[in-house]
Amino acid sequence: MRLAWSNITHDRVRFAVTVLGISCAVFLMIFQGSILLGFLRAASKIIDSTGADLWIAGRGVQCFEFAVPIERRFADLARGIPGVRNTRRICISLVQFRKIDGSQQQVALIGADTDSGARLPIPPLAGSAAGSPSGSSMTVGPQAVVVDSSNAEMLDIPLRLPLDVEINNQRARVVGRTSGFGSFLGSPYVFTSYSDASRYVGLPADQTMFILVHVQPGFEIERVKRELQARLPSVEVSTREEFSRRAQIYWTSQTGAGGAILAAAVLGFFIGLTVVSQAIYSTTMEHIEEFATLKALGASSGYMVRVIVAQALLAGLAGYLLGVLITNPMIRAARPHIPWISTPWWLPAGVIVPALAMCALASILSVKAAITVEPAKVFRA
Amino acid sequence: MPEHSLAVENASVSFGSGSTRVSALTGVSLQFAPSTLTLIMGPSGSGKTTLLSLLGCLLTPNEGSVFIQGRNTRLCSAREKSALRRQEIGFIFQAFRLFHSLSAIENVVIKSDISGDAHKHSRKHSRTLALDLLASLGLDGKMHLKPDDLSGGEKQRVAIARALISNPKILLADEPTAALDSNSGRQICEILRRLAKDQHHTVVIVSHDPRWTSFAGRTVLLQDGRVIEDRRN
């Protein structure tokens, strides 16, 4: 271990470059992992924020953002199924939001019945705290909308509210801000009541987009789902978890966005692998005569492998620590631009595994060079 | 061969193949007994270093055998040869072959690490042993210096301490004084002579240096890969 540490720190400039390369790779892996995790969470954020046990959606609907209209009477039919406590409606559509300076911005308008979910930011009653979740018996202020703080600048929303705006050329009033609902679509989310949303969107009264089903306590959700699906064969009934997972898979794999983010994280791994391989290999070749000496002195192949792998892992550990230190401020700096980025504690902690694996892999070429060196070389001056 | 700690028997070594084949040693047979410092001399290309490589299990002869403490190395696996080098042989090289990133004492202790002695006895014990060895070689104040901060003679004494720490019975030295001034060279000659005479090591030295003849108990002369003279001094 002492020899390994001395070998890699003997040339301080090379050691610094190696550690920097590894820390860049670690940073990339954590940063892209945070984007991927945040993207996954954002892709199903609205679904997960509802308290619904089951979701009824049009056939083939893969995610919340791309909904198709379904008949509103399905909600009445659903309530006739044993175990269904109540149903709520929720819809989404891209609409034009006219800012105070008269310019337009496309937004994703989400309208939901009250009681759709404790975490869903339906506009509160006038006088309630802005952004607070709607209570069970709340009525929603007319034409009231709520925006996410992260999009306030884009929508020119001042700190002082309310603010009168227009949505699809109809009057609306921004009454509050919420947080944690930064949109990953490029179009900010705007929340309002179901009735106002259907009016802004022009959704016919006999249609809706999603029906949220709450199951009575004591009833098995899967069983209620099966009965609902049998009763409503023209729509798709899913549990909240199923729909949430489907949306995540859709956004990550079918749109290519997740693939691109994942590719960047994998790229980080390979950049690191290349940098460390090159650095460890050149360190080994620089010390190849010392490895020949070790071999001549009787060192086993296992001993030499341990020295080289220890070199790689020590560099990896130093690079990992620096990478984690870099990541924290970088993610803080990125948050205003990528509000949905998410870095749970276990992500940087878990990256130590690929980081060290990368370093161990990088040492393979060096190990081969060291254990095949000709020991009789030591007699040449 | 119980009376000889080291022997080669009818050993031949050649390098290359076909028309480029060069014979480095031809039918060499020699025995080396404990308490004797043997000097191997000869002109460049006479096969001195090849013979030393054979004796150190760093090369395998094309024909013939090498015996270390009675064991025929031809019958040993690579792992067993490594073990023989760790336990039975101490090497001293012309170019010292110290680890530049390690201090003098670490350069000595590393042999214990390799041999597994550091774990067997404890690293502290190995360090104490290394300190004693370096002190006995006149390096008490230089234990923590790195090789680049030592003179040639000091480096060679560190290399001797490294060769001795695992208490091998055989010491093989390749031109140990070639890179040293006359005073340092004389000190090294004296140290190796004492190791042979007082501590009963089998010491084999390859050298062009004529100073060695007065320290050696035996001189072997090689020419064109053959022993042409084997003289007791």
Coordinates of C-alpha atoms in Angstrom, one line a residue:
Chain A
M1 CA 0.0 0.0 0.0
R2 CA 2.9 2.3 0.9
L3 CA 4.6 1.6 -2.5
A4 CA 1.3 2.2 -4.3
W5 CA 0.7 5.5 -2.6
S6 CA 4.3 6.6 -3.1
N7 CA 4.2 5.6 -6.8
I8 CA 1.2 7.6 -7.6
T9 CA 2.1 10.7 -5.6
H10 CA 5.8 10.7 -6.6
D11 CA 4.8 12.7 -9.7
R12 CA 2.4 15.2 -8.3
V13 CA 1.4 16.8 -11.5
R14 CA 0.4 13.4 -13.0
F15 CA -1.4 12.6 -9.8
A16 CA -3.3 15.8 -9.9
V17 CA -4.3 15.3 -13.5
T18 CA -5.4 11.7 -12.7
V19 CA -7.5 12.8 -9.7
L20 CA -9.0 15.6 -11.8
G21 CA -9.9 13.2 -14.6
I22 CA -11.6 10.9 -12.1
S23 CA -13.4 13.7 -10.3
C24 CA -14.8 14.9 -13.7
A25 CA -16.1 11.4 -14.4
V26 CA -17.6 11.2 -10.9
F27 CA -19.1 14.6 -11.3
L28 CA -20.6 13.6 -14.7
M29 CA -22.0 10.4 -13.2
I30 CA -23.6 12.1 -10.3
F31 CA -24.8 15.1 -12.3
Q32 CA -26.3 13.0 -15.1
G33 CA -27.7 10.6 -12.5
S34 CA -29.4 13.5 -10.8
I35 CA -30.8 14.7 -14.0
L36 CA -32.1 11.2 -14.8
L37 CA -33.6 10.7 -11.4
G38 CA -35.1 14.1 -11.4
F39 CA -36.4 13.5 -14.9
L40 CA -38.0 10.2 -13.8
R41 CA -39.6 11.9 -10.8
A42 CA -40.8 14.8 -12.8
A43 CA -42.2 12.5 -15.5
S44 CA -44.6 11.1 -12.9
K45 CA -44.8 14.0 -10.5
I46 CA -48.4 14.9 -11.2
I47 CA -49.5 11.3 -11.1
D48 CA -47.7 10.6 -7.8
S49 CA -49.1 13.8 -6.3
T50 CA -52.7 12.6 -6.6
G51 CA -54.2 10.5 -3.8
A52 CA -56.0 8.3 -6.4
D53 CA -55.7 4.6 -6.0
L54 CA -56.7 4.0 -9.7
W55 CA -56.4 6.0 -12.9
I56 CA -58.8 5.7 -15.8
A57 CA -57.3 6.9 -19.1
G58 CA -57.9 6.5 -22.8
R59 CA -56.5 3.3 -24.3
G60 CA -52.9 3.6 -25.2
V61 CA -52.2 6.7 -23.1
Q62 CA -48.6 6.4 -21.9
C63 CA -48.3 9.5 -19.7
F64 CA -50.2 12.3 -18.1
E65 CA -49.0 15.0 -20.5
F66 CA -50.4 13.3 -23.7
A67 CA -54.0 12.6 -22.8
V68 CA -56.9 11.8 -25.0
P69 CA -60.5 12.7 -24.1
I70 CA -62.7 10.0 -22.6
E71 CA -66.4 10.0 -21.8
R72 CA -67.3 11.7 -18.5
R73 CA -70.1 9.1 -17.9
F74 CA -67.4 6.5 -17.1
A75 CA -67.0 8.3 -13.8
D76 CA -70.7 7.6 -13.0
L77 CA -70.3 4.0 -14.1
A78 CA -67.2 3.6 -12.0
R79 CA -69.0 4.8 -8.9
G80 CA -71.4 2.0 -9.4
I81 CA -68.6 -0.6 -8.9
P82 CA -68.4 -2.0 -5.3
G83 CA -65.4 -0.6 -3.5
V84 CA -65.3 2.7 -5.3
R85 CA -65.5 5.5 -2.8
N86 CA -65.5 8.5 -5.1
T87 CA -64.1 9.7 -8.5
R88 CA -62.4 12.9 -9.4
R89 CA -61.5 14.4 -12.8
I90 CA -58.2 15.8 -14.0
C91 CA -57.2 17.2 -17.3
I92 CA -54.2 18.8 -19.0
S93 CA -53.7 20.7 -22.2
L94 CA -51.2 23.1 -23.7
V95 CA -52.6 26.6 -23.8
Q96 CA -51.5 30.2 -24.5
F97 CA -50.6 32.2 -21.4
R98 CA -50.6 36.0 -22.0
K99 CA -48.0 37.7 -19.8
I100 CA -48.4 41.2 -18.3
D101 CA -46.3 42.7 -21.1
G102 CA -48.7 41.2 -23.7
S103 CA -46.4 38.5 -25.0
Q104 CA -47.6 34.9 -25.1
Q105 CA -46.0 31.8 -23.6
Q106 CA -47.2 28.2 -24.1
V107 CA -48.0 26.5 -20.7
A108 CA -49.3 23.1 -19.7
L109 CA -52.6 23.9 -17.9
I110 CA -53.7 21.3 -15.3
G111 CA -57.1 21.3 -13.9
A112 CA -58.4 19.0 -11.2
D113 CA -61.4 18.6 -8.9
T114 CA -60.8 19.4 -5.3
D115 CA -59.8 16.4 -3.2
S116 CA -57.8 15.0 -6.2
G117 CA -54.7 14.8 -4.1
A118 CA -53.3 16.5 -1.0
R119 CA -50.1 17.3 -2.7
L120 CA -51.6 18.6 -5.9
P121 CA -51.4 22.5 -5.9
I122 CA -55.0 23.3 -6.7
P123 CA -55.6 27.1 -6.2
P124 CA -56.8 27.7 -2.6
L125 CA -59.6 29.7 -1.4
A126 CA -59.0 33.5 -1.3
G127 CA -57.2 34.3 2.0
S128 CA -55.6 30.9 2.3
A129 CA -51.8 30.6 2.1
A130 CA -50.7 30.7 -1.5
G131 CA -49.8 27.3 -2.8
S132 CA -51.2 25.4 0.1
P133 CA -53.0 22.2 -0.9
S134 CA -56.7 22.3 -1.2
G135 CA -58.6 20.9 1.7
S136 CA -61.2 18.3 1.5
S137 CA -64.2 20.6 1.4
M138 CA -62.6 23.6 -0.2
T139 CA -64.2 25.4 -3.1
V140 CA -61.8 26.9 -5.5
G141 CA -61.5 30.5 -6.3
P142 CA -63.0 31.3 -9.8
Q143 CA -60.4 31.8 -12.5
A144 CA -57.6 31.3 -10.0
V145 CA -54.4 29.8 -11.1
V146 CA -51.2 28.8 -9.4
V147 CA -47.7 28.7 -10.9
D148 CA -44.4 27.1 -9.8
S149 CA -41.9 29.5 -8.4
S150 CA -39.2 28.1 -10.7
N151 CA -41.2 29.3 -13.7
A152 CA -42.2 32.7 -12.2
E153 CA -39.5 34.5 -14.1
M154 CA -40.4 32.9 -17.4
L155 CA -44.0 33.9 -16.9
D156 CA -43.2 37.4 -15.6
I157 CA -45.0 36.7 -12.3
P158 CA -44.0 39.4 -9.7
L159 CA -43.7 38.7 -6.0
R160 CA -46.9 40.6 -5.2
L161 CA -50.0 38.7 -6.1
P162 CA -52.7 38.4 -7.4
L163 CA -51.9 39.2 -11.0
D164 CA -54.4 39.3 -13.8
V165 CA -53.4 37.4 -16.9
E166 CA -55.1 35.7 -19.9
I167 CA -55.2 32.0 -20.7
N168 CA -56.4 31.2 -24.2
N169 CA -57.7 34.8 -24.4
Q170 CA -59.8 34.3 -21.2
R171 CA -59.4 36.1 -18.0
A172 CA -57.4 34.3 -15.3
R173 CA -55.8 35.4 -12.0
V174 CA -52.5 34.1 -10.6
V175 CA -53.2 33.8 -6.9
G176 CA -50.2 31.9 -5.7
R177 CA -47.0 30.1 -6.2
T178 CA -46.1 26.5 -5.5
S179 CA -42.8 24.7 -5.5
G180 CA -41.5 21.3 -6.6
F181 CA -43.6 21.3 -9.8
G182 CA -41.0 22.6 -12.2
S183 CA -41.9 21.4 -15.7
F184 CA -39.5 19.2 -17.7
L185 CA -41.5 19.8 -20.8
G186 CA -40.3 23.3 -21.6
S187 CA -43.8 24.6 -21.0
P188 CA -44.4 25.6 -17.4
Y189 CA -47.2 23.9 -15.4
V190 CA -50.1 26.2 -14.4
F191 CA -52.7 24.7 -12.0
T192 CA -56.3 25.6 -11.7
S193 CA -59.7 24.0 -10.9
Y194 CA -61.2 21.4 -13.2
S195 CA -64.1 23.6 -14.2
D196 CA -61.9 26.6 -15.1
A197 CA -59.4 24.3 -17.0
S198 CA -62.1 22.7 -19.0
R199 CA -63.5 26.1 -19.9
Y200 CA -60.0 27.5 -20.9
V201 CA -59.3 24.3 -22.9
G202 CA -62.8 24.1 -24.4
L203 CA -63.3 20.5 -23.2
P204 CA -66.9 19.4 -23.9
A205 CA -68.9 18.9 -20.8
D206 CA -69.5 15.2 -21.6
Q207 CA -65.8 14.5 -21.8
T208 CA -62.8 14.5 -19.5
M209 CA -59.2 13.3 -19.8
F210 CA -58.6 11.2 -16.7
I211 CA -60.8 9.8 -14.0
L212 CA -59.2 9.4 -10.6
V213 CA -60.7 6.6 -8.5
H214 CA -60.4 6.4 -4.7
V215 CA -61.1 3.0 -3.3
Q216 CA -63.0 2.5 0.0
P217 CA -60.9 1.2 2.9
G218 CA -61.0 -2.5 3.2
F219 CA -61.4 -3.2 -0.5
E220 CA -58.5 -4.7 -2.5
I221 CA -57.3 -2.1 -5.1
E222 CA -56.3 -4.8 -7.6
R223 CA -59.7 -6.4 -7.4
V224 CA -61.5 -3.1 -7.9
K225 CA -59.2 -2.4 -10.8
R226 CA -60.2 -5.7 -12.4
E227 CA -63.9 -5.1 -12.0
L228 CA -63.6 -1.5 -13.4
Q229 CA -61.6 -2.8 -16.4
A230 CA -64.3 -5.4 -17.1
R231 CA -67.0 -2.8 -16.8
L232 CA -65.2 -0.2 -18.9
P233 CA -63.4 -2.1 -21.7
S234 CA -62.9 0.9 -23.9
V235 CA -60.6 2.7 -21.5
E236 CA -57.5 1.6 -19.5
V237 CA -57.6 1.2 -15.8
S238 CA -54.3 1.3 -13.9
T239 CA -53.1 1.6 -10.4
R240 CA -51.4 4.9 -9.6
E241 CA -48.0 3.0 -9.4
E242 CA -48.6 1.3 -12.7
F243 CA -49.4 4.6 -14.5
S244 CA -46.5 6.3 -12.8
R245 CA -44.1 3.7 -13.9
R246 CA -45.6 3.7 -17.5
A247 CA -45.1 7.4 -17.7
Q248 CA -41.5 7.2 -16.5
I249 CA -40.7 4.5 -19.0
Y250 CA -42.4 6.5 -21.8
W251 CA -40.4 9.6 -21.1
T252 CA -37.1 7.9 -20.5
S253 CA -37.1 5.2 -23.2
Q254 CA -39.6 6.1 -25.8
T255 CA -38.8 9.8 -26.2
G256 CA -35.0 9.1 -26.2
A257 CA -34.6 11.8 -23.5
G258 CA -33.8 9.2 -20.8
G259 CA -31.5 7.4 -23.2
A260 CA -29.6 10.6 -23.9
I261 CA -29.2 11.4 -20.2
L262 CA -28.2 7.8 -19.4
A263 CA -25.7 7.9 -22.3
A264 CA -24.1 11.0 -20.8
A265 CA -23.8 9.2 -17.4
V266 CA -22.2 6.2 -19.1
L267 CA -20.0 8.5 -21.1
G268 CA -18.8 10.0 -17.8
F269 CA -17.9 6.5 -16.8
F270 CA -15.9 5.8 -20.0
I271 CA -14.2 9.2 -19.9
G272 CA -13.1 8.4 -16.4
L273 CA -12.0 4.9 -17.5
T274 CA -9.9 6.3 -20.3
V275 CA -8.3 9.0 -18.2
V276 CA -7.5 6.6 -15.3
S277 CA -6.4 3.8 -17.7
Q278 CA -4.0 6.1 -19.4
A279 CA -2.7 7.6 -16.1
I280 CA -2.3 4.2 -14.3
Y281 CA -0.7 2.6 -17.4
S282 CA 1.8 5.4 -17.8
T283 CA 2.6 5.4 -14.1
T284 CA 3.2 1.6 -14.3
M285 CA 5.3 1.9 -17.4
E286 CA 7.3 4.6 -15.8
H287 CA 8.0 2.3 -12.9
I288 CA 8.3 -0.9 -15.0
E289 CA 11.9 -1.4 -14.0
E290 CA 10.7 -1.3 -10.4
F291 CA 8.2 -3.9 -11.1
A292 CA 10.9 -6.0 -12.7
T293 CA 12.9 -5.5 -9.5
L294 CA 9.9 -6.6 -7.4
K295 CA 9.6 -9.7 -9.5
A296 CA 13.3 -10.4 -9.2
L297 CA 13.1 -10.0 -5.5
G298 CA 10.4 -12.7 -5.5
A299 CA 7.2 -10.8 -5.4
S300 CA 4.3 -12.9 -6.4
S301 CA 2.0 -11.8 -9.3
G302 CA -0.7 -11.3 -6.6
Y303 CA 1.6 -8.8 -4.8
M304 CA 2.1 -6.9 -8.0
V305 CA -1.6 -6.9 -8.8
R306 CA -2.3 -5.6 -5.3
V307 CA 0.2 -2.7 -5.8
I308 CA -1.3 -1.7 -9.1
V309 CA -4.9 -2.1 -8.1
A310 CA -4.2 -0.2 -4.9
Q311 CA -2.7 2.6 -7.0
A312 CA -5.8 2.8 -9.1
L313 CA -8.2 2.6 -6.1
L314 CA -6.3 5.3 -4.1
A315 CA -6.4 7.6 -7.1
G316 CA -10.1 6.6 -7.5
L317 CA -10.9 7.4 -3.9
A318 CA -9.1 10.8 -4.1
G319 CA -10.9 11.6 -7.4
Y320 CA -14.3 10.4 -6.0
L321 CA -14.0 12.7 -2.9
L322 CA -13.1 15.7 -5.1
G323 CA -15.9 14.8 -7.6
V324 CA -18.5 14.8 -4.8
L325 CA -17.2 18.1 -3.5
I326 CA -17.4 19.6 -7.0
T327 CA -20.9 18.2 -7.5
N328 CA -22.7 19.9 -4.6
P329 CA -22.1 23.5 -5.7
M330 CA -22.6 22.6 -9.4
I331 CA -26.0 21.1 -8.7
R332 CA -27.0 24.1 -6.6
A333 CA -25.9 26.3 -9.6
A334 CA -27.9 24.2 -12.0
R335 CA -31.1 24.1 -10.0
P336 CA -32.5 27.4 -11.2
H337 CA -32.2 26.1 -14.8
I338 CA -33.2 22.5 -14.1
P339 CA -35.6 22.8 -11.2
W340 CA -36.6 19.2 -11.3
I341 CA -33.0 17.9 -10.8
S342 CA -32.9 15.5 -7.9
T343 CA -29.8 14.3 -5.9
P344 CA -30.8 12.0 -3.1
W345 CA -28.0 11.3 -0.6
W346 CA -27.6 7.7 -1.9
L347 CA -26.7 8.8 -5.4
P348 CA -23.3 10.3 -4.6
A349 CA -22.8 7.6 -2.0
G350 CA -23.6 4.9 -4.6
V351 CA -21.4 6.4 -7.3
I352 CA -18.4 5.3 -5.3
V353 CA -19.0 1.7 -6.6
P354 CA -18.8 2.6 -10.4
A355 CA -16.0 5.0 -9.6
L356 CA -13.8 2.4 -7.9
A357 CA -14.9 -0.3 -10.4
M358 CA -13.8 2.1 -13.2
C359 CA -10.4 2.4 -11.5
A360 CA -10.0 -1.3 -11.0
L361 CA -10.9 -1.9 -14.6
A362 CA -8.5 0.8 -15.7
S363 CA -5.6 -1.1 -14.0
I364 CA -6.1 -4.3 -16.1
L365 CA -3.7 -3.2 -18.9
S366 CA -1.1 -2.1 -16.3
V367 CA -1.3 -5.4 -14.4
K368 CA -0.6 -7.3 -17.6
A369 CA 2.4 -5.1 -18.4
A370 CA 3.8 -5.5 -14.8
I371 CA 3.4 -9.2 -14.4
T372 CA 4.8 -10.1 -17.8
V373 CA 7.9 -7.9 -17.3
E374 CA 11.2 -9.8 -17.7
P375 CA 12.8 -9.9 -14.2
A376 CA 16.3 -10.6 -15.6
K377 CA 16.1 -7.0 -16.9
V378 CA 17.3 -6.0 -13.4
F379 CA 20.9 -7.0 -14.3
R380 CA 21.1 -4.4 -17.1
A381 CA 22.6 -1.2 -15.8
Chain B
M1 CA 24.1 -31.8 -3.1
P2 CA 23.9 -31.0 0.6
E3 CA 27.4 -29.4 1.0
H4 CA 26.7 -26.8 -1.7
S5 CA 24.0 -24.2 -1.2
L6 CA 24.1 -23.4 -4.8
A7 CA 25.1 -25.3 -7.9
V8 CA 24.8 -25.4 -11.7
E9 CA 25.2 -28.6 -13.5
N10 CA 26.1 -28.8 -17.2
A11 CA 24.0 -25.7 -17.9
S12 CA 23.6 -24.3 -21.3
V13 CA 21.7 -21.2 -22.3
S14 CA 21.2 -19.8 -25.8
F15 CA 19.1 -16.9 -27.1
G16 CA 17.4 -16.4 -30.4
S17 CA 16.6 -19.1 -33.0
G18 CA 17.8 -20.5 -36.3
S19 CA 20.7 -18.6 -37.8
T20 CA 20.5 -15.8 -35.2
R21 CA 20.9 -18.3 -32.3
V22 CA 23.6 -17.1 -29.9
S23 CA 25.0 -19.4 -27.2
A24 CA 25.5 -17.5 -23.9
L25 CA 26.6 -20.4 -21.7
T26 CA 27.8 -23.9 -22.7
G27 CA 28.0 -26.8 -20.4
V28 CA 28.8 -24.8 -17.2
S29 CA 29.1 -26.8 -14.0
L30 CA 29.9 -25.0 -10.7
Q31 CA 29.2 -25.5 -7.0
F32 CA 29.1 -22.7 -4.5
A33 CA 29.7 -23.4 -0.8
P34 CA 28.6 -21.3 2.2
S35 CA 31.2 -19.0 3.8
T36 CA 32.8 -18.4 0.4
L37 CA 32.9 -15.2 -1.6
T38 CA 33.2 -16.3 -5.3
L39 CA 34.1 -13.8 -7.9
I40 CA 33.0 -14.4 -11.5
M41 CA 35.1 -12.5 -14.0
G42 CA 35.4 -12.4 -17.7
P43 CA 35.2 -10.1 -20.7
S44 CA 31.9 -8.5 -21.9
G45 CA 29.7 -11.2 -23.5
S46 CA 31.4 -14.0 -21.7
G47 CA 28.1 -15.1 -20.0
K48 CA 28.7 -13.7 -16.5
T49 CA 25.3 -12.0 -16.2
T50 CA 23.5 -15.0 -17.8
L51 CA 25.1 -17.2 -15.2
L52 CA 24.0 -14.9 -12.4
S53 CA 20.5 -14.9 -13.8
L54 CA 20.5 -18.7 -13.8
L55 CA 21.7 -18.8 -10.2
G56 CA 19.0 -16.3 -9.2
C57 CA 16.2 -18.3 -10.9
L58 CA 15.6 -15.5 -13.3
L59 CA 16.4 -17.6 -16.3
T60 CA 15.9 -21.3 -17.0
P61 CA 18.7 -23.1 -18.8
N62 CA 18.0 -24.8 -22.1
E63 CA 20.0 -27.7 -20.9
G64 CA 21.3 -28.7 -17.5
S65 CA 20.1 -27.8 -14.0
V66 CA 20.4 -25.3 -11.2
F67 CA 20.3 -26.4 -7.6
I68 CA 19.3 -24.1 -4.8
Q69 CA 19.7 -25.6 -1.3
G70 CA 19.6 -29.0 -3.0
R71 CA 16.4 -28.3 -4.9
N72 CA 16.5 -28.7 -8.7
T73 CA 14.9 -25.5 -10.0
R74 CA 14.1 -27.2 -13.3
L75 CA 11.4 -29.0 -11.4
C76 CA 10.0 -25.9 -9.8
S77 CA 7.0 -23.9 -11.0
A78 CA 7.2 -20.2 -11.5
R79 CA 5.5 -19.7 -8.1
E80 CA 8.1 -21.9 -6.4
K81 CA 10.9 -20.1 -8.1
S82 CA 9.5 -16.8 -6.8
A83 CA 9.4 -18.3 -3.3
L84 CA 13.1 -19.4 -3.7
R85 CA 14.1 -15.9 -4.7
R86 CA 12.2 -14.4 -1.7
Q87 CA 13.5 -16.8 0.9
E88 CA 16.9 -18.1 -0.2
I89 CA 18.4 -15.3 -2.3
G90 CA 19.4 -11.7 -1.8
F91 CA 20.1 -9.6 -4.8
I92 CA 22.5 -6.7 -5.1
F93 CA 22.5 -4.9 -8.5
Q94 CA 24.9 -2.6 -10.2
A95 CA 22.1 0.0 -10.7
F96 CA 21.0 -0.4 -7.1
R97 CA 17.3 -0.9 -8.2
L98 CA 15.9 1.0 -5.2
F99 CA 12.4 2.3 -5.3
H100 CA 12.7 6.1 -5.8
S101 CA 9.5 7.0 -4.1
L102 CA 10.4 5.1 -0.9
S103 CA 12.7 6.1 1.9
A104 CA 15.8 4.1 2.7
I105 CA 14.1 2.2 5.5
E106 CA 11.0 1.6 3.4
N107 CA 13.2 0.2 0.6
V108 CA 14.5 -2.3 3.1
V109 CA 11.1 -3.2 4.7
I110 CA 9.6 -3.8 1.2
K111 CA 11.5 -7.1 1.0
S112 CA 9.8 -8.2 4.2
D113 CA 6.4 -7.1 2.7
I114 CA 7.1 -9.2 -0.4
S115 CA 8.3 -12.2 1.6
G116 CA 5.2 -11.9 3.8
D117 CA 7.5 -11.5 6.8
A118 CA 6.0 -8.2 7.7
H119 CA 2.7 -10.0 8.4
K120 CA 4.3 -13.0 10.0
H121 CA 6.3 -11.0 12.5
S122 CA 4.6 -7.6 12.5
R123 CA 5.6 -4.5 10.6
K124 CA 7.2 -3.1 13.7
H125 CA 9.5 -6.0 14.0
S126 CA 10.5 -5.6 10.3
R127 CA 11.2 -1.9 10.8
T128 CA 13.4 -2.6 13.8
L129 CA 15.3 -5.2 11.9
A130 CA 15.7 -2.8 9.0
L131 CA 16.9 0.0 11.3
D132 CA 19.5 -2.4 12.8
L133 CA 20.7 -3.5 9.4
L134 CA 21.0 0.1 8.1
A135 CA 22.7 1.1 11.3
S136 CA 25.2 -1.8 11.0
L137 CA 25.9 -0.6 7.5
G138 CA 26.7 2.9 8.7
L139 CA 23.4 4.5 7.6
D140 CA 21.9 5.5 11.0
G141 CA 21.3 9.1 10.1
K142 CA 19.9 8.4 6.6
M143 CA 17.1 6.0 7.2
H144 CA 14.4 8.4 6.1
L145 CA 16.2 9.8 3.0
K146 CA 15.0 8.8 -0.4
P147 CA 17.5 7.2 -2.9
D148 CA 17.9 10.5 -4.8
D149 CA 19.3 12.0 -1.6
L150 CA 21.9 9.3 -1.0
S151 CA 25.3 8.8 -2.5
G152 CA 26.1 5.8 -4.7
G153 CA 27.8 4.0 -1.9
E154 CA 24.9 4.7 0.5
K155 CA 22.4 3.4 -2.1
Q156 CA 24.4 0.2 -2.4
R157 CA 24.4 -0.3 1.3
V158 CA 20.6 0.2 1.4
A159 CA 20.4 -2.4 -1.3
I160 CA 22.6 -4.8 0.8
A161 CA 20.3 -4.2 3.8
R162 CA 17.3 -5.0 1.6
A163 CA 19.1 -8.2 0.4
L164 CA 19.8 -9.2 4.0
I165 CA 16.5 -8.5 5.7
S166 CA 14.8 -11.8 4.9
N167 CA 18.0 -13.6 6.1
P168 CA 18.8 -15.4 2.8
K169 CA 21.7 -17.9 2.7
I170 CA 22.7 -16.8 -0.8
L171 CA 23.8 -13.4 -2.0
L172 CA 24.1 -12.6 -5.7
A173 CA 25.7 -9.4 -6.7
D174 CA 26.0 -7.9 -10.2
E175 CA 28.9 -5.4 -10.5
P176 CA 28.1 -4.0 -7.0
T177 CA 31.0 -1.5 -7.1
A178 CA 30.9 -0.5 -10.8
A179 CA 29.0 2.7 -10.0
L180 CA 31.0 3.6 -6.9
D181 CA 34.1 5.6 -6.2
S182 CA 37.1 3.7 -4.9
N183 CA 36.5 4.3 -1.2
S184 CA 32.8 3.3 -1.4
G185 CA 33.7 0.3 -3.5
R186 CA 36.2 -0.8 -0.9
Q187 CA 33.6 -0.5 1.8
I188 CA 31.1 -2.6 -0.1
C189 CA 33.8 -5.3 -0.8
E190 CA 34.6 -5.4 2.9
I191 CA 30.9 -5.7 3.9
L192 CA 30.3 -8.6 1.4
R193 CA 33.5 -10.4 2.5
R194 CA 32.4 -10.2 6.1
L195 CA 29.0 -11.5 5.2
A196 CA 30.6 -14.6 3.6
K197 CA 33.3 -15.1 6.2
D198 CA 31.5 -14.2 9.5
Q199 CA 27.9 -14.9 8.7
H200 CA 28.5 -17.9 6.4
H201 CA 26.6 -16.6 3.4
T202 CA 27.2 -18.0 0.0
V203 CA 28.3 -14.9 -1.9
V204 CA 28.6 -14.8 -5.7
I205 CA 29.8 -11.6 -7.3
V206 CA 30.0 -10.8 -11.0
S207 CA 32.5 -8.0 -11.6
H208 CA 35.2 -6.5 -13.8
D209 CA 36.6 -4.7 -10.8
P210 CA 40.1 -6.1 -10.0
R211 CA 39.9 -4.9 -6.4
W212 CA 37.6 -7.9 -5.7
T213 CA 40.4 -10.5 -6.3
S214 CA 41.9 -9.6 -2.9
F215 CA 38.5 -10.1 -1.2
A216 CA 37.4 -13.2 -3.0
G217 CA 38.1 -16.7 -1.8
R218 CA 37.6 -18.1 -5.2
T219 CA 37.7 -16.7 -8.8
V220 CA 35.9 -18.2 -11.8
L221 CA 36.9 -17.0 -15.2
L222 CA 34.4 -17.2 -18.0
Q223 CA 35.1 -16.8 -21.7
D224 CA 32.6 -17.3 -24.6
G225 CA 30.2 -18.9 -22.2
R226 CA 32.6 -21.5 -20.9
V227 CA 34.5 -21.8 -17.6
I228 CA 38.2 -21.4 -18.5
E229 CA 39.6 -21.1 -15.0
D230 CA 38.3 -21.9 -11.5
R231 CA 40.9 -20.8 -8.9
R232 CA 40.9 -20.8 -5.1
N233 CA 42.7 -17.7 -3.8

